[in-house]
CSV table of N, CA and C in Angstrom, one decimal:
chain,number,residue,atom,x,y,z
A,245,MET,N,111.7,78.3,97.2
A,245,MET,CA,112.5,79.5,97.0
A,245,MET,C,111.6,80.7,96.7
A,246,GLY,N,110.7,80.5,95.7
A,246,GLY,CA,109.9,81.6,95.3
A,246,GLY,C,108.8,81.8,96.4
A,247,GLY,N,107.9,80.8,96.6
A,247,GLY,CA,106.9,80.9,97.6
A,247,GLY,C,106.0,79.7,97.5
A,248,SER,N,106.5,78.6,98.1
A,248,SER,CA,105.7,77.4,98.0
A,248,SER,C,104.4,77.5,98.8
A,249,ALA,N,104.4,78.4,99.8
A,249,ALA,CA,103.2,78.6,100.5
A,249,ALA,C,102.1,79.2,99.6
A,250,GLU,N,102.6,80.0,98.7
A,250,GLU,CA,101.6,80.6,97.8
A,250,GLU,C,101.1,79.6,96.8
A,251,GLU,N,100.4,80.1,95.7
A,251,GLU,CA,99.8,79.2,94.7
A,251,GLU,C,101.0,78.4,94.0
A,252,PRO,N,100.7,77.1,93.6
A,252,PRO,CA,101.7,76.3,93.0
A,252,PRO,C,102.1,76.9,91.6
A,253,ALA,N,101.2,77.6,91.0
A,253,ALA,CA,101.5,78.2,89.7
A,253,ALA,C,102.6,79.2,89.8
A,254,GLN,N,102.6,80.0,90.8
A,254,GLN,CA,103.6,81.0,91.1
A,254,GLN,C,104.9,80.3,91.4
A,255,CYS,N,104.8,79.3,92.2
A,255,CYS,CA,106.1,78.6,92.6
A,255,CYS,C,106.7,78.0,91.4
A,256,GLN,N,105.9,77.4,90.5
A,256,GLN,CA,106.5,76.8,89.3
A,256,GLN,C,107.1,77.9,88.4
A,257,LYS,N,106.4,79.0,88.3
A,257,LYS,CA,106.9,80.1,87.4
A,257,LYS,C,108.2,80.6,88.0
A,258,ARG,N,108.2,81.0,89.2
A,258,ARG,CA,109.4,81.5,89.8
A,258,ARG,C,110.5,80.5,90.0
A,259,GLY,N,110.1,79.3,90.3
A,259,GLY,CA,111.1,78.2,90.5
A,259,GLY,C,111.8,78.0,89.2
A,260,ALA,N,111.0,78.0,88.1
A,260,ALA,CA,111.7,77.7,86.8
A,260,ALA,C,112.7,78.8,86.5
A,261,LYS,N,112.4,80.0,86.9
A,261,LYS,CA,113.3,81.1,86.6
A,261,LYS,C,114.6,80.9,87.4
A,262,TYR,N,114.4,80.5,88.7
A,262,TYR,CA,115.6,80.3,89.5
A,262,TYR,C,116.4,79.1,89.1
A,263,LEU,N,115.6,78.0,88.8
A,263,LEU,CA,116.3,76.8,88.4
A,263,LEU,C,116.9,76.9,87.0
A,264,ILE,N,116.2,77.3,86.0
A,264,ILE,CA,116.8,77.4,84.7
A,264,ILE,C,117.0,78.9,84.3
A,265,PRO,N,118.2,79.4,84.3
A,265,PRO,CA,118.5,80.7,83.9
A,265,PRO,C,118.3,81.0,82.4
A,266,ASP,N,117.0,81.3,82.1
A,266,ASP,CA,116.7,81.5,80.6
A,266,ASP,C,117.4,82.8,80.1
């Protein structure tokens, strides 16, 4: 969703935001 092609750290950070609406 965020950018799996990019670094895994960004994917996790962005993914968390999309997955869990804090």
